[in-house]
Structures are given as structure tokens and as C-alpha cells.
Coordinates of C-alpha atoms and ligand atoms in Angstrom, one line a residue:
M22 CA -9.1 -0.3 5.0
C23 CA -12.1 1.6 3.8
G24 CA -11.9 5.3 3.0
I25 CA -13.8 8.0 5.0
I26 CA -14.4 11.6 4.2
G27 CA -16.2 14.5 5.9
I28 CA -16.9 18.1 4.8
V29 CA -18.5 21.0 6.8
S30 CA -19.0 24.0 4.5
K31 CA -20.9 27.1 3.7
K32 CA -21.5 25.5 0.2
Q33 CA -23.2 22.3 -0.8
V34 CA -21.0 19.3 -0.1
V35 CA -22.5 16.2 -1.9
D36 CA -20.5 16.5 -5.2
R37 CA -17.3 17.1 -3.3
L38 CA -18.0 14.1 -1.0
I39 CA -18.1 12.0 -4.2
D40 CA -14.9 13.6 -5.5
G41 CA -13.2 12.8 -2.3
L42 CA -14.5 9.2 -2.4
E43 CA -13.2 8.9 -5.9
C44 CA -9.7 9.6 -4.5
L45 CA -10.3 7.1 -1.7
E46 CA -11.7 4.3 -3.7
Y47 CA -8.2 2.6 -3.7
R48 CA -8.9 1.8 0.0
G49 CA -11.9 -0.4 -0.9
Y50 CA -14.6 -0.6 -3.4
D51 CA -17.2 -3.1 -2.1
S52 CA -19.8 -0.4 -1.4
A53 CA -20.1 3.3 -1.0
G54 CA -22.4 5.7 0.8
I55 CA -22.9 9.3 2.0
A56 CA -25.0 11.0 4.6
T57 CA -25.8 14.7 5.1
V58 CA -27.9 16.8 7.5
N59 CA -30.5 18.7 5.6
N60 CA -33.3 20.7 7.3
S61 CA -32.0 19.3 10.6
E62 CA -32.6 15.7 9.5
I63 CA -30.0 13.1 8.6
V64 CA -30.4 11.9 5.0
Y65 CA -28.4 9.3 3.3
S66 CA -27.8 7.2 0.2
K67 CA -25.7 4.0 -0.1
S68 CA -25.1 1.4 -2.6
A69 CA -23.4 -2.0 -3.0
G70 CA -20.5 -2.2 -5.5
K71 CA -18.3 0.6 -6.8
L72 CA -18.7 4.3 -6.4
D73 CA -20.4 4.5 -9.9
S74 CA -23.4 2.7 -8.5
L75 CA -23.8 5.3 -5.7
K76 CA -23.4 8.1 -8.3
N77 CA -26.2 6.6 -10.4
K78 CA -28.4 6.3 -7.4
L79 CA -27.7 10.0 -6.4
K80 CA -28.6 11.1 -10.0
Q81 CA -32.0 9.5 -9.6
K82 CA -32.5 10.6 -6.1
P83 CA -30.2 13.5 -5.2
I84 CA -29.6 14.6 -1.6
N85 CA -28.3 18.0 -0.4
G86 CA -26.5 19.4 2.6
Y87 CA -23.8 21.8 3.8
I88 CA -22.3 19.0 6.0
G89 CA -21.7 15.4 5.0
I90 CA -19.7 12.2 5.5
G91 CA -18.9 9.6 3.0
H92 CA -17.4 6.1 2.9
T93 CA -16.0 3.6 0.5
R94 CA -15.8 0.1 2.0
W95 CA -13.5 -2.9 2.0
A96 CA -15.7 -5.5 3.7
T97 CA -14.5 -6.9 7.1
H98 CA -17.7 -7.8 9.0
G99 CA -20.5 -8.7 6.8
E100 CA -20.9 -9.2 3.1
P101 CA -20.5 -6.4 0.6
I102 CA -24.2 -5.7 0.4
E103 CA -26.2 -2.4 0.8
F104 CA -27.3 -3.1 4.3
N105 CA -23.7 -3.4 5.4
A106 CA -22.6 -0.2 3.5
H107 CA -21.7 2.9 5.6
P108 CA -22.8 5.4 6.8
H109 CA -24.6 3.6 9.6
V110 CA -27.5 5.8 10.6
T111 CA -29.8 6.0 13.7
K112 CA -32.3 8.7 14.6
S113 CA -29.7 11.1 15.9
V114 CA -26.3 10.1 14.4
A115 CA -24.6 8.9 11.2
V116 CA -21.2 7.4 11.3
V117 CA -18.5 6.2 8.9
H118 CA -15.7 3.9 10.0
N119 CA -12.4 2.7 8.9
G120 CA -10.9 -0.2 11.0
I121 CA -12.2 -3.0 13.1
I122 CA -14.0 -2.9 16.5
E123 CA -12.7 -6.1 18.1
N124 CA -15.2 -6.2 21.1
F125 CA -18.3 -5.2 19.1
A126 CA -20.0 -8.6 19.7
E127 CA -20.3 -8.0 23.5
F128 CA -22.0 -4.6 22.9
K129 CA -24.2 -6.0 20.2
D130 CA -25.4 -8.8 22.5
A131 CA -26.2 -6.3 25.3
L132 CA -28.0 -4.0 22.9
L133 CA -30.0 -6.9 21.4
K134 CA -31.1 -7.9 24.9
K135 CA -32.4 -4.4 25.4
G136 CA -34.5 -4.9 22.3
I137 CA -32.4 -2.7 20.0
N138 CA -32.4 -4.2 16.5
F139 CA -29.6 -4.2 14.0
E140 CA -29.9 -3.9 10.2
S141 CA -26.4 -4.9 9.3
Q142 CA -23.8 -7.5 10.2
T143 CA -21.1 -4.9 10.7
D144 CA -19.1 -4.0 13.8
T145 CA -19.7 -0.3 13.0
E146 CA -23.4 -0.3 13.5
V147 CA -22.7 -1.0 17.2
I148 CA -21.0 2.4 17.4
A149 CA -24.0 4.2 16.0
K150 CA -26.3 2.5 18.4
L151 CA -24.1 3.1 21.4
V152 CA -23.8 6.8 20.5
E153 CA -27.6 7.0 19.9
E154 CA -28.2 5.5 23.4
K155 CA -26.0 8.2 25.0
I156 CA -27.7 11.0 23.1
S157 CA -31.3 10.0 23.3
K158 CA -31.5 8.1 26.7
E159 CA -28.6 9.6 28.7
K160 CA -29.1 13.1 27.2
C161 CA -25.4 13.5 26.4
R162 CA -24.2 16.2 24.1
P163 CA -22.9 14.7 20.8
L164 CA -19.2 15.2 21.4
E165 CA -19.6 13.7 24.9
A166 CA -21.6 10.8 23.6
V167 CA -18.9 10.0 21.1
R168 CA -16.1 10.3 23.7
L169 CA -17.9 8.0 26.2
T170 CA -18.6 5.4 23.5
I171 CA -15.1 5.4 22.1
K172 CA -13.6 4.8 25.6
K173 CA -15.3 1.4 25.6
L174 CA -14.1 0.2 22.2
R175 CA -11.2 -2.1 21.5
G176 CA -9.5 -2.3 18.0
S177 CA -8.6 0.2 15.4
F178 CA -10.8 3.0 14.1
A179 CA -11.0 6.3 12.3
L180 CA -14.5 7.6 12.7
C181 CA -16.5 10.6 11.5
F182 CA -19.9 11.5 12.9
I183 CA -22.7 13.9 12.0
F184 CA -25.8 14.6 14.1
R185 CA -29.4 15.3 13.6
G186 CA -30.1 19.0 14.2
H187 CA -26.5 20.0 13.7
E188 CA -25.8 21.4 10.2
N189 CA -22.4 22.9 11.1
F190 CA -20.7 20.5 13.4
M191 CA -19.1 17.1 13.0
V192 CA -16.8 15.0 15.2
A193 CA -13.8 12.9 14.1
T194 CA -11.6 10.7 16.1
R195 CA -9.1 7.9 15.5
R196 CA -7.2 5.1 17.2
G197 CA -4.9 2.9 15.1
S198 CA -6.3 4.0 11.7
P199 CA -5.1 7.2 10.1
L200 CA -7.1 10.4 9.9
A201 CA -6.1 13.8 8.3
L202 CA -7.9 17.1 8.7
G203 CA -7.9 19.7 5.8
F204 CA -8.4 23.4 6.4
G205 CA -10.2 25.5 3.8
D206 CA -11.8 29.0 3.6
G207 CA -15.2 28.7 5.2
E208 CA -15.0 24.9 5.2
N209 CA -13.1 22.1 6.7
F210 CA -12.4 18.5 5.8
V211 CA -11.7 15.1 7.3
S212 CA -10.2 12.2 5.3
S213 CA -8.5 8.9 5.7
D214 CA -5.6 10.3 3.8
A215 CA -4.1 13.6 2.9
L216 CA -3.9 12.8 -0.8
S217 CA -7.7 13.0 -1.2
L218 CA -7.7 16.3 0.7
S219 CA -5.2 17.8 -1.8
I220 CA -8.2 18.4 -4.2
F221 CA -9.8 20.6 -1.5
S222 CA -7.0 22.1 0.6
K223 CA -3.3 22.3 0.8
K224 CA -3.2 22.8 4.6
V225 CA -3.5 19.6 6.6
C226 CA -2.8 18.1 10.0
Y227 CA -2.9 14.6 11.3
L228 CA -4.9 13.5 14.3
E229 CA -2.9 11.5 16.9
E230 CA -4.0 8.4 18.8
D231 CA -7.3 9.0 20.6
D232 CA -7.5 12.7 19.5
F233 CA -11.0 14.1 19.0
A234 CA -11.8 16.9 16.6
K235 CA -14.8 19.1 16.8
I236 CA -15.2 20.5 13.3
T237 CA -17.3 23.4 12.0
S238 CA -17.0 25.4 8.7
D239 CA -15.0 28.1 10.5
E240 CA -13.1 26.3 13.2
V241 CA -11.4 23.0 14.1
I242 CA -10.7 22.2 17.8
I243 CA -8.7 19.2 18.6
Y244 CA -8.7 17.5 22.0
D245 CA -6.4 14.8 23.2
S246 CA -7.6 11.7 25.0
D247 CA -7.7 13.6 28.3
G248 CA -9.9 16.3 26.9
N249 CA -7.2 19.0 26.7
S250 CA -7.4 21.2 23.7
V251 CA -4.2 20.6 21.7
S252 CA -2.6 21.8 18.4
R253 CA -1.1 19.4 15.9
D254 CA 1.6 20.2 13.4
M255 CA 0.3 21.8 10.2
H256 CA 1.7 20.5 6.8
T257 CA 1.5 21.9 3.4
L258 CA 0.6 19.5 0.6
Y259 CA 2.5 19.8 -2.6
T260 CA 0.7 17.0 -4.6
D261 CA -0.3 18.2 -8.0
P262 CA -3.9 17.1 -8.5
V263 CA -3.0 16.4 -12.2
N264 CA -0.9 13.5 -10.9
L265 CA -4.1 11.8 -9.9
S266 CA -5.4 11.4 -13.4
K267 CA -4.7 8.5 -15.8
G268 CA -3.5 10.8 -18.6
K269 CA -3.3 9.0 -21.9
Y270 CA -3.3 5.6 -20.2
K271 CA -6.2 3.2 -19.9
H272 CA -5.4 2.2 -16.3
F273 CA -3.4 3.8 -13.4
M274 CA -1.4 0.6 -13.3
E275 CA -0.3 1.0 -17.0
K276 CA 0.5 4.7 -16.3
E277 CA 2.5 3.8 -13.2
I278 CA 4.5 1.1 -15.1
F279 CA 5.3 3.4 -18.0
E280 CA 6.3 6.4 -15.9
Q281 CA 9.0 4.4 -14.2
P282 CA 11.9 5.8 -16.3
E283 CA 11.0 9.3 -15.3
V284 CA 10.2 8.4 -11.7
I285 CA 13.5 6.6 -11.3
S286 CA 15.4 9.6 -12.8
Q287 CA 13.7 11.8 -10.2
V288 CA 14.7 9.5 -7.3
L289 CA 18.2 9.4 -8.6
G290 CA 18.2 13.1 -9.0
T291 CA 17.1 13.5 -5.4
Y292 CA 19.6 11.2 -3.8
L293 CA 22.7 11.5 -6.0
N294 CA 24.3 14.9 -6.0
A295 CA 25.4 17.0 -9.0
S296 CA 28.8 15.4 -9.4
K297 CA 26.8 12.1 -9.5
E298 CA 29.5 10.4 -7.5
M299 CA 28.2 11.3 -4.0
L300 CA 25.1 10.6 -2.2
S301 CA 22.9 13.3 -0.8
L302 CA 20.7 11.5 1.6
P303 CA 18.3 12.3 4.5
P304 CA 19.7 11.9 8.0
L305 CA 20.2 8.2 8.7
P306 CA 21.4 6.1 11.6
Q307 CA 25.2 5.8 12.2
S308 CA 26.4 2.9 10.1
T309 CA 29.2 1.9 12.4
E310 CA 26.8 1.3 15.3
I311 CA 24.7 -1.2 13.3
K312 CA 25.3 -4.8 14.2
R313 CA 22.3 -6.3 12.4
I314 CA 19.6 -5.2 10.1
I315 CA 16.0 -6.4 10.2
L316 CA 13.8 -5.5 7.3
I317 CA 10.1 -5.7 7.7
G318 CA 7.2 -5.3 5.3
C319 CA 4.1 -7.0 3.8
G320 CA 3.4 -8.4 0.3
T321 CA 5.3 -6.6 -2.4
A322 CA 7.1 -4.5 0.2
F323 CA 8.3 -7.7 1.9
Y324 CA 9.8 -8.8 -1.4
S325 CA 11.8 -5.6 -1.5
C326 CA 13.0 -6.5 2.0
L327 CA 14.1 -9.9 0.7
V328 CA 16.1 -8.4 -2.2
A329 CA 17.7 -6.0 0.2
K330 CA 18.8 -8.9 2.5
Y331 CA 20.9 -10.3 -0.4
W332 CA 22.3 -6.8 -1.1
F333 CA 23.1 -5.9 2.5
E334 CA 24.8 -9.2 3.3
S335 CA 26.9 -9.4 0.2
L336 CA 28.0 -5.7 -0.2
S337 CA 27.8 -4.3 3.3
S338 CA 28.6 -7.6 5.2
I339 CA 26.0 -6.8 7.8
P340 CA 23.9 -9.8 9.1
T341 CA 20.4 -9.1 7.7
Q342 CA 17.1 -10.7 7.9
A343 CA 13.8 -10.0 6.2
E344 CA 10.5 -10.5 8.1
L345 CA 6.9 -10.6 7.3
A346 CA 5.3 -7.8 9.5
S347 CA 2.2 -9.9 10.3
E348 CA 4.4 -12.7 11.7
F349 CA 7.2 -10.7 13.3
R350 CA 5.8 -9.4 16.5
Y351 CA 3.8 -12.5 17.3
R352 CA 6.8 -14.9 17.3
S353 CA 8.7 -13.2 20.2
P354 CA 11.7 -12.2 18.0
V355 CA 15.0 -11.1 19.6
V356 CA 15.6 -7.4 18.9
S357 CA 18.5 -5.5 20.5
K358 CA 19.3 -1.8 20.7
D359 CA 22.2 -2.3 18.1
D360 CA 19.8 -3.6 15.5
L361 CA 18.6 -1.3 12.7
L362 CA 15.0 -2.0 11.9
I363 CA 13.8 -0.9 8.5
F364 CA 10.1 -0.8 7.8
V365 CA 9.3 -0.8 4.1
S366 CA 5.8 0.3 3.1
Q367 CA 4.3 2.2 0.1
S368 CA 1.3 3.6 2.0
G369 CA 3.0 3.9 5.4
E370 CA -0.4 2.8 6.8
T371 CA -0.3 -1.0 6.7
A372 CA -1.6 -2.1 10.0
D373 CA 0.6 -5.2 10.2
T374 CA 3.7 -3.1 9.6
I375 CA 2.7 -0.5 12.1
G376 CA 2.1 -3.2 14.7
A377 CA 5.6 -4.6 14.1
L378 CA 7.1 -1.1 14.3
R379 CA 5.4 -0.4 17.6
F380 CA 6.6 -3.7 18.9
A381 CA 10.2 -3.0 17.7
K382 CA 10.2 0.5 19.3
E383 CA 10.2 -1.1 22.7
Y384 CA 13.7 -2.6 22.0
T385 CA 15.5 -0.1 19.8
K386 CA 15.6 3.5 18.7
N387 CA 17.1 2.5 15.4
I388 CA 13.8 2.6 13.4
L389 CA 14.1 3.6 9.8
A390 CA 11.0 4.0 7.6
I391 CA 11.2 3.5 3.8
V392 CA 7.9 4.8 2.7
N393 CA 6.3 6.4 -0.3
V394 CA 3.8 8.6 1.7
E395 CA 6.0 10.9 3.6
Q396 CA 3.5 12.0 6.2
S397 CA 2.1 8.5 6.8
S398 CA 1.8 6.9 10.3
I399 CA 4.9 4.7 9.7
A400 CA 7.0 7.8 8.7
R401 CA 5.7 9.8 11.7
E402 CA 6.4 7.0 14.2
S403 CA 9.9 6.3 12.9
N404 CA 13.2 7.9 13.9
W405 CA 14.5 8.3 10.4
V406 CA 12.6 8.4 7.1
F407 CA 13.9 7.7 3.7
S408 CA 11.3 8.5 1.1
T409 CA 10.9 6.4 -2.1
K410 CA 9.6 9.5 -3.9
A411 CA 7.6 7.4 -6.4
G412 CA 4.7 9.9 -6.4
P413 CA 1.1 8.8 -5.7
E414 CA 0.5 5.2 -6.7
I415 CA -3.2 4.6 -7.3
G416 CA -3.3 1.2 -9.0
V417 CA -3.9 -1.4 -6.3
A418 CA -1.0 -3.6 -7.6
S419 CA 2.3 -1.9 -6.6
T420 CA 4.6 -1.3 -9.5
K421 CA 6.6 2.0 -9.5
A422 CA 6.6 2.0 -5.7
F423 CA 8.3 -1.4 -5.7
T424 CA 11.0 -0.4 -8.0
C425 CA 11.6 2.8 -6.1
Q426 CA 11.8 0.8 -2.8
L427 CA 14.4 -1.3 -4.4
L428 CA 16.3 1.7 -5.7
V429 CA 16.3 3.4 -2.3
L430 CA 17.3 0.2 -0.5
K431 CA 20.2 -0.2 -3.0
I432 CA 21.3 3.4 -2.4
L433 CA 21.2 2.7 1.4
N434 CA 23.2 -0.5 0.8
I435 CA 25.9 1.5 -1.1
K436 CA 26.0 4.1 1.6
L437 CA 26.4 1.5 4.4
A438 CA 29.1 -0.4 2.5
S439 CA 30.9 2.8 1.8
D440 CA 30.7 4.1 5.4
L441 CA 31.9 0.7 6.7
Y442 CA 34.8 0.7 4.2
K443 CA 33.5 -2.5 2.6
I444 CA 33.9 -0.9 -0.9
T445 CA 36.4 1.5 -2.3
A446 CA 35.5 5.0 -3.6
K447 CA 36.0 3.6 -7.1
Q448 CA 33.6 0.7 -6.5
R449 CA 31.1 3.1 -5.1
S450 CA 31.4 5.3 -8.1
N451 CA 30.8 2.3 -10.4
L452 CA 27.8 1.3 -8.5
L453 CA 26.3 4.8 -8.7
K454 CA 27.0 4.9 -12.4
G455 CA 25.2 1.6 -12.7
L456 CA 22.1 3.0 -11.0
L457 CA 22.2 6.0 -13.4
E458 CA 21.7 3.5 -16.3
L459 CA 18.4 2.4 -15.0
P460 CA 16.1 5.0 -16.7
R461 CA 17.6 4.2 -20.1
L462 CA 17.3 0.4 -19.5
F463 CA 13.7 0.8 -18.4
S464 CA 12.8 2.8 -21.5
E465 CA 14.5 0.1 -23.6
I466 CA 12.4 -2.6 -22.1
L467 CA 9.2 -0.6 -22.3
S468 CA 9.7 0.0 -26.0
Q469 CA 9.4 -3.8 -26.5
N470 CA 6.1 -4.1 -24.7
E471 CA 4.5 -5.6 -27.8
N472 CA 6.8 -8.6 -27.5
I473 CA 5.7 -9.1 -23.9
K474 CA 2.1 -8.9 -24.9
K475 CA 2.7 -11.8 -27.3
L476 CA 4.3 -13.9 -24.6
C477 CA 1.3 -13.4 -22.4
K478 CA -1.0 -15.2 -24.8
K479 CA 0.7 -18.4 -23.4
F480 CA -1.1 -17.9 -20.1
I481 CA -4.6 -17.3 -21.2
S482 CA -5.7 -20.9 -21.2
S483 CA -3.7 -22.1 -18.2
N484 CA -4.9 -22.5 -14.7
S485 CA -1.6 -21.8 -13.0
V486 CA 1.8 -20.3 -13.7
L487 CA 5.2 -20.9 -12.0
Y488 CA 7.9 -18.3 -11.6
L489 CA 11.5 -19.4 -11.1
G490 CA 14.5 -17.4 -10.0
R491 CA 17.7 -18.1 -8.2
D492 CA 19.8 -16.0 -5.8
I493 CA 18.8 -12.4 -6.0
L494 CA 16.1 -13.0 -8.6
Y495 CA 14.3 -15.5 -6.3
P496 CA 12.4 -12.6 -4.5
I497 CA 11.6 -11.2 -7.9
A498 CA 10.1 -14.5 -9.0
L499 CA 7.9 -14.3 -5.8
E500 CA 6.9 -10.7 -6.7
G501 CA 6.1 -11.7 -10.3
A502 CA 3.8 -14.4 -9.1
L503 CA 2.1 -12.1 -6.7
K504 CA 1.5 -9.5 -9.3
L505 CA 0.0 -12.0 -11.7
K506 CA -2.4 -13.5 -9.2
E507 CA -3.6 -10.3 -7.7
I508 CA -4.7 -8.7 -11.0
S509 CA -5.4 -11.6 -13.4
Y510 CA -6.8 -14.0 -10.7
L511 CA -4.6 -16.7 -12.3
H512 CA -3.0 -19.0 -9.7
A513 CA 0.8 -18.4 -9.7
E514 CA 3.6 -19.4 -7.4
G515 CA 7.2 -18.2 -7.2
Y516 CA 10.0 -20.7 -6.4
A517 CA 13.7 -20.6 -6.0
S518 CA 14.9 -22.6 -9.0
G519 CA 16.9 -25.1 -7.0
E520 CA 13.7 -25.9 -4.9
L521 CA 11.7 -27.1 -7.9
K522 CA 13.1 -30.6 -7.7
H523 CA 12.1 -30.8 -4.0
G524 CA 8.4 -31.0 -4.7
P525 CA 6.9 -28.4 -7.1
I526 CA 8.3 -30.3 -10.2
A527 CA 5.4 -32.7 -9.7
L528 CA 3.2 -29.9 -11.1
I529 CA 5.0 -29.7 -14.4
D530 CA 3.3 -31.1 -17.5
K531 CA 2.7 -29.7 -21.0
S532 CA 0.0 -27.4 -19.8
M533 CA 2.1 -25.6 -17.2
P534 CA 3.7 -22.3 -18.2
L535 CA 6.8 -21.4 -16.3
V536 CA 8.4 -18.0 -16.3
A537 CA 12.1 -18.3 -15.7
L538 CA 14.4 -15.4 -14.8
N539 CA 17.9 -16.3 -15.9
P540 CA 20.3 -13.7 -17.1
W541 CA 24.0 -14.5 -17.4
S542 CA 25.4 -14.6 -13.8
K543 CA 27.3 -16.9 -11.4
V544 CA 24.1 -19.0 -11.1
F545 CA 23.2 -19.0 -14.8
E546 CA 24.3 -22.6 -15.4
K547 CA 22.7 -24.0 -12.3
T548 CA 19.3 -22.5 -13.2
L549 CA 19.7 -23.6 -16.8
S550 CA 20.1 -27.2 -15.5
N551 CA 16.9 -26.7 -13.5
L552 CA 15.1 -25.5 -16.6
E553 CA 16.3 -28.5 -18.6
E554 CA 14.6 -30.6 -16.0
V555 CA 11.4 -28.7 -16.7
K556 CA 11.8 -29.1 -20.4
A557 CA 12.3 -32.8 -20.0
R558 CA 8.9 -32.9 -18.4
R559 CA 7.4 -30.9 -21.3
G560 CA 6.8 -27.7 -19.2
R561 CA 6.3 -24.5 -21.3
I562 CA 9.2 -22.3 -20.5
I563 CA 9.0 -18.5 -21.0
L564 CA 12.5 -17.2 -20.4
L565 CA 13.6 -13.7 -19.4
T566 CA 17.3 -13.3 -20.0
D567 CA 20.0 -11.2 -21.5
K568 CA 22.0 -11.5 -24.8
K569 CA 24.5 -14.0 -23.5
G570 CA 21.8 -16.0 -21.6
R571 CA 19.8 -16.1 -24.8
E572 CA 22.7 -17.5 -26.9
L573 CA 23.2 -20.2 -24.3
S574 CA 19.5 -21.1 -24.0
K575 CA 18.5 -21.3 -27.6
D576 CA 17.8 -25.1 -27.3
L577 CA 15.7 -24.6 -24.2
T578 CA 12.8 -22.6 -25.5
K579 CA 11.6 -20.4 -28.3
S580 CA 9.6 -18.1 -25.9
I581 CA 12.4 -15.7 -24.9
F582 CA 12.2 -12.1 -23.9
Q583 CA 15.6 -10.5 -24.1
L584 CA 16.4 -7.7 -21.6
P585 CA 19.4 -5.4 -21.9
S586 CA 22.6 -6.7 -20.3
C587 CA 23.4 -5.0 -17.0
S588 CA 25.4 -5.5 -13.8
D589 CA 24.2 -8.3 -11.5
F590 CA 23.1 -5.9 -8.8
L591 CA 20.6 -4.1 -11.1
T592 CA 18.8 -7.3 -12.2
P593 CA 16.2 -7.3 -9.5
I594 CA 15.1 -3.8 -10.4
L595 CA 15.2 -4.5 -14.1
Y596 CA 13.6 -7.9 -14.2
S597 CA 10.7 -6.5 -12.1
L598 CA 9.5 -4.5 -15.1
P599 CA 8.7 -7.3 -17.6
L600 CA 6.9 -9.1 -14.8
Q601 CA 4.7 -6.1 -14.2
L602 CA 4.0 -6.0 -17.9
I603 CA 3.2 -9.7 -18.0
A604 CA 0.7 -9.3 -15.1
Y605 CA -0.8 -6.2 -16.7
Y606 CA -1.3 -7.7 -20.2
T607 CA -2.6 -11.0 -18.9
A608 CA -5.1 -9.2 -16.8
L609 CA -6.2 -7.2 -19.9
D610 CA -6.6 -10.4 -21.8
K611 CA -8.7 -11.8 -19.0
G612 CA -10.8 -8.7 -18.8
T613 CA -10.4 -8.2 -15.0
D614 CA -10.6 -4.9 -13.2
V615 CA -6.9 -4.0 -13.3
D616 CA -6.8 -1.0 -11.0
Q617 CA -9.3 -2.4 -8.5
P618 CA -9.0 -6.2 -8.5
R619 CA -11.6 -8.1 -6.5
N620 CA -11.2 -8.5 -2.8
L621 CA -8.2 -6.2 -2.5
A622 CA -7.5 -2.6 -1.4
K623 CA -4.5 -0.4 -1.7
S624 CA -4.0 0.4 1.9
V625 CA -4.5 -2.5 4.3
T626 CA -5.3 -0.8 7.6
V627 CA -6.6 -3.9 9.4
E628 CA -4.7 -6.9 10.8
Ligands
F6R721 C1 0.8 -6.0 -4.1 C2 0.7 -5.0 -3.0 C3 0.7 -5.4 -1.6 C4 1.4 -4.4 -0.7 C5 1.2 -4.7 0.7 C6 1.9 -3.7 1.6 O1 0.9 -5.4 -5.3 O2 0.6 -3.8 -3.3 O3 1.2 -6.6 -1.4 O4 2.7 -4.3 -1.1 O5 -0.2 -4.7 1.1 O6 1.5 -2.4 1.4 P1 2.4 -1.2 1.8 O7 3.6 -1.2 0.9 O8 1.5 0.0 1.6 O9 2.7 -1.4 3.3

């Protein structure tokens, strides 16, 4: 994780470094820092805590420069204190780092033995010290010093360096972690992501593994790992910077929840053609050649994989499994060339998912990315890309990206089922019509947000909350629990309703709130029986259901939120929405930092 930024310009850069860090804060917010070269000397400022704390420091003690680097940290090695904040600075060099240096300890030991002292507990400081040695003792030029140092490192990194005595020259390199370059007029930029560059420049390119870039205000030269000068594809950014503001909302998460009707309409508009009965999709693998589907993701993205497993098996009749990316490649899974592997990721930069993708590529070419960031590493390394088109998601807790992942997976499901003649044209048309109902259904639920707010009062005094769902709503119960714990810090667990009696029911007493997802469906009565078991033990049930479910549950609980009735296949998408609102309003009640919850970061670029 961590966000890094670099600017070389003919104008002062400090304010813009801070603007860039603001856009990158979603990658970590344990500390922040910047360094510039001014009058040939490296000057820097860093501070523990959020970016605001660095801003205050800079107000009291400003620094200047036409070249600079900046960092916002998600702590890996060493506590989130000022000493461990980046940039790490020696006499000749300052560096910012995103990633982990796995073999830093051996270098640190060797340097300590040579009498070189360390200020921090970080892996990154080792890089600064190694480059310093090359420059001051071995008399290497800066680029060579970096190149020789990087060769020795194991792990993942995106790095940006500035050097004493060089006010118009920086070096950037990457392995494993992403790095984008932005091209301006008389200035050039480096950043962990293109989104943050969109405020400075619309022209970007992405460094490939082990590339080095030598960057001045007028020129960028990229070298590959063998030292050959190379060119990388240029891309134009279309992101409207206005999208990056909260608008009338208090939090990005709130905005992202409430914009879902519009976002879903746009996704539908992109992938369903004018007659609304046909799909207009990006190129995708041949359906008839797919023998099995393996869906892979982490966290919320994994839960969309789980939902899709139900969909793919029931509608397309293709054997499907859902896998946690962090487990997948380490358990020697069997992957064959006829398998379709689908990697689901909002950011497209999740290290666990990238690791699983690279492993899978050794066995099959059928690699499909479902990502929100179209130019991300996962998209670039896949053979096919199906964009979720949710727009930038800034709140750390995923909301609209999740519902758009589900939507895109459902569209893919309908396409496969149709191509494989598992459904008729009429059935396909009905399914598509069902999807077109979603924006209206979402708006209907959002208009009742006050009722959800009231229900959330039931959580405020509890220590733990259980979420229950059966069949296709089981993954949504898992997602609801994840959302609640990550932003309200309340312990929550999701269970398959039928599993409760196999252990977790021991937790039920009158202090335990339980959120049950039980609209009318083929499993309604089974779940109702499970909920009666909870009631018999005095658990406090908060029921999310539809009209018919409400009528049949009136003796069960008074805490009911009624959702509009819809086809079974839409319920995972629809029932996600009140769970997002429950998490959001509970966090508001608890007074937590909704958009930047503690210990988390939006893009998890370390394993
Ligand atoms: C939870 C959340 C995370 C991410 C996970 C994967 O709200 O956002 O669980 O879903 O870290 O991230 P992506 O989708 O970027 O691969």
C-alpha cells in the first residue's frame, strides 16, 4: 500500500505534492511526508497521522523546491510514528517507497556492522542507505546507484528518488507495485496511480516490471531492466476531477452509496444495447470452450465471486468455484487450459490477486479481469477485461464497486447461459428486463434511508452482530458483516442460516443483534425456522425482507426493513444496499472515521 508521488517542474511543487497526496490518501494514512531539493540541499518535512497534520507542519515551517517527492503511509515495518514516515533521507538521497523489501534485514545487519546507524524500523531506510553508499563511497552516478541497489532487493516496490545537487532530475522504478508517469508542459509526474495524476495531466504511461525512469521537467527516459531505452504505451485519462469531490455528501462512502442508481444505469447503458434485449460486451473468451470457472478475489471482491458461483452453476450449468486469492496459489490448485479464471478486483492492484493471476497464467490463457480501474495491473496482465465502470471509489469500504461487480458478473452469467443454450431468448430477455429494474429499486430503498438509520440504533450498545443469509444471500450476509466491522469497529460475523445451529447459536442471548436476510424465496421457510430458533433464545432479530416475507414474519420481530419485491436473481444486488447503509449509519453513530477507517487502506498492494 502507501501512495507515492513525485513532481519535477519549472514551478514550485510543494502545494501540488500535497494535492497529489490528498488523492493518494486512500492508500494509507498512518503518516505523510515530502522532500524537495532546494539550493542543492535535500529538505523535508514529515508527520505521523493523517495528511492534515503534515499540512499544519508545513504552514508553520514551509519548504520550497521545483522538484519533490511525497508519501502517504500504510505501516508495514515499524509503528506509524514520525521516525518511520517517508521520505527516508540521507546526505545525498531521499526516497519514497510503496511495497515491502523482503530481504531488508540482511542488508541492515551488514550496514550496522559497518557502523551505519538507522533512525527508523522500516525496510525502506535500507534502500536509502544502500544508495547513499553507492553514491558517496563508490562514486556511482545517482541512476547507476539506484540500479545497482535495486538489483539486490527482493520483494515488491515502487520507488521514487531525488538527489542532493540535482534540482531537475529524479529516478523512479518499480517491481510488483504499480507506478504511473504523467506528462505535462515543462513538468513531469510520478504517482502510485493514474487517478491522482489526473489533476495534473491527462497523458500517462505505466512503468513495467523493473523499468527505470529518468525524469526531468522536459523529458522522461524509460529504461528496461537491461538498460535499453524503451517506450511504453501512452494513455489519455478521461477522469473528471469533479468526480473526486464529495459534492453535497459528508463522506465519500455516503456519496458512493447514494450514487448507485445512477452508476448502475450507466453500467446497464454500456453493456445492454439500444433495443435493451441484446448485450454489447467487450471481447470475452469463447463460452463453448469453458469447462470450469474459477473466480478469484479478496475481501468484498471475493464475496462477489461467491455470489457469482451460485449464479454460474444454476443458470449456466458450468462447474464454478470461488477462491480467496491469498490462499489460491499457495495450496497447489489444479488449473487446466480449459478453465476460465476470473479475477475480480476494484483497484486491480491487490497484491494477493495479482499473485494468484501470475500463478494461473502458467496454466491457462483464459484469464479474464473484472476490474474497476481499467488501466490497472490486473487489467493489463489479463487476456480479457470486463470493466465494472463504477467510477472512482474513494471511500475505503467498497460499496458501488461491489454492486457493479455483481452486475457485471450477472451480465456475464446471462451471456454464458445464452451462448450455451441453457436459457431461451425469452428467458434472456426477462433477465435483462429484470436488471433494468435495478436503478428504480435502488432509489426506492435509498428513499427509506431514515428507517434504516432507526434500525441501526439497535447496534450501538452491542459488542457483536451476526448476519444470516441462506443460499445466494449467504455471501451477502458475509459482506454485510465485513462492511460493519471495517467502518464501525463492531465485531460482526456472517453465517449461512442453516449453520447457526452447528455452533454459533451458542452466542445468542438477549444482547445479541442479528441481521437476517430473508425475502420470499424457495428457502424462505427454512430460514424462518432458523430465525424462530434465534427468537426462542431471545436474540434480537432485525429482518430484511420483502412484502410477502414481512406478512409471514410478523410474529418473529418488530424490527423489519421492507425491500421492494424482485426476482430471486436480483436479491444479492438489492440486499447489499441496506447492509451498506446499516454499516454507514452505525459508523456515524459510533463516530468513527468512515472514509479512512483505522488500520485499513483502499488498495492493498502487499501480501
Ligand atoms: C472491503 C474492501 C476490501 C476489498 C479487498 C480487495 O470494503 O474494500 O475487502 O474488497 O481489499 O480489493 P480490490 O477489490 O481492490 O482487489
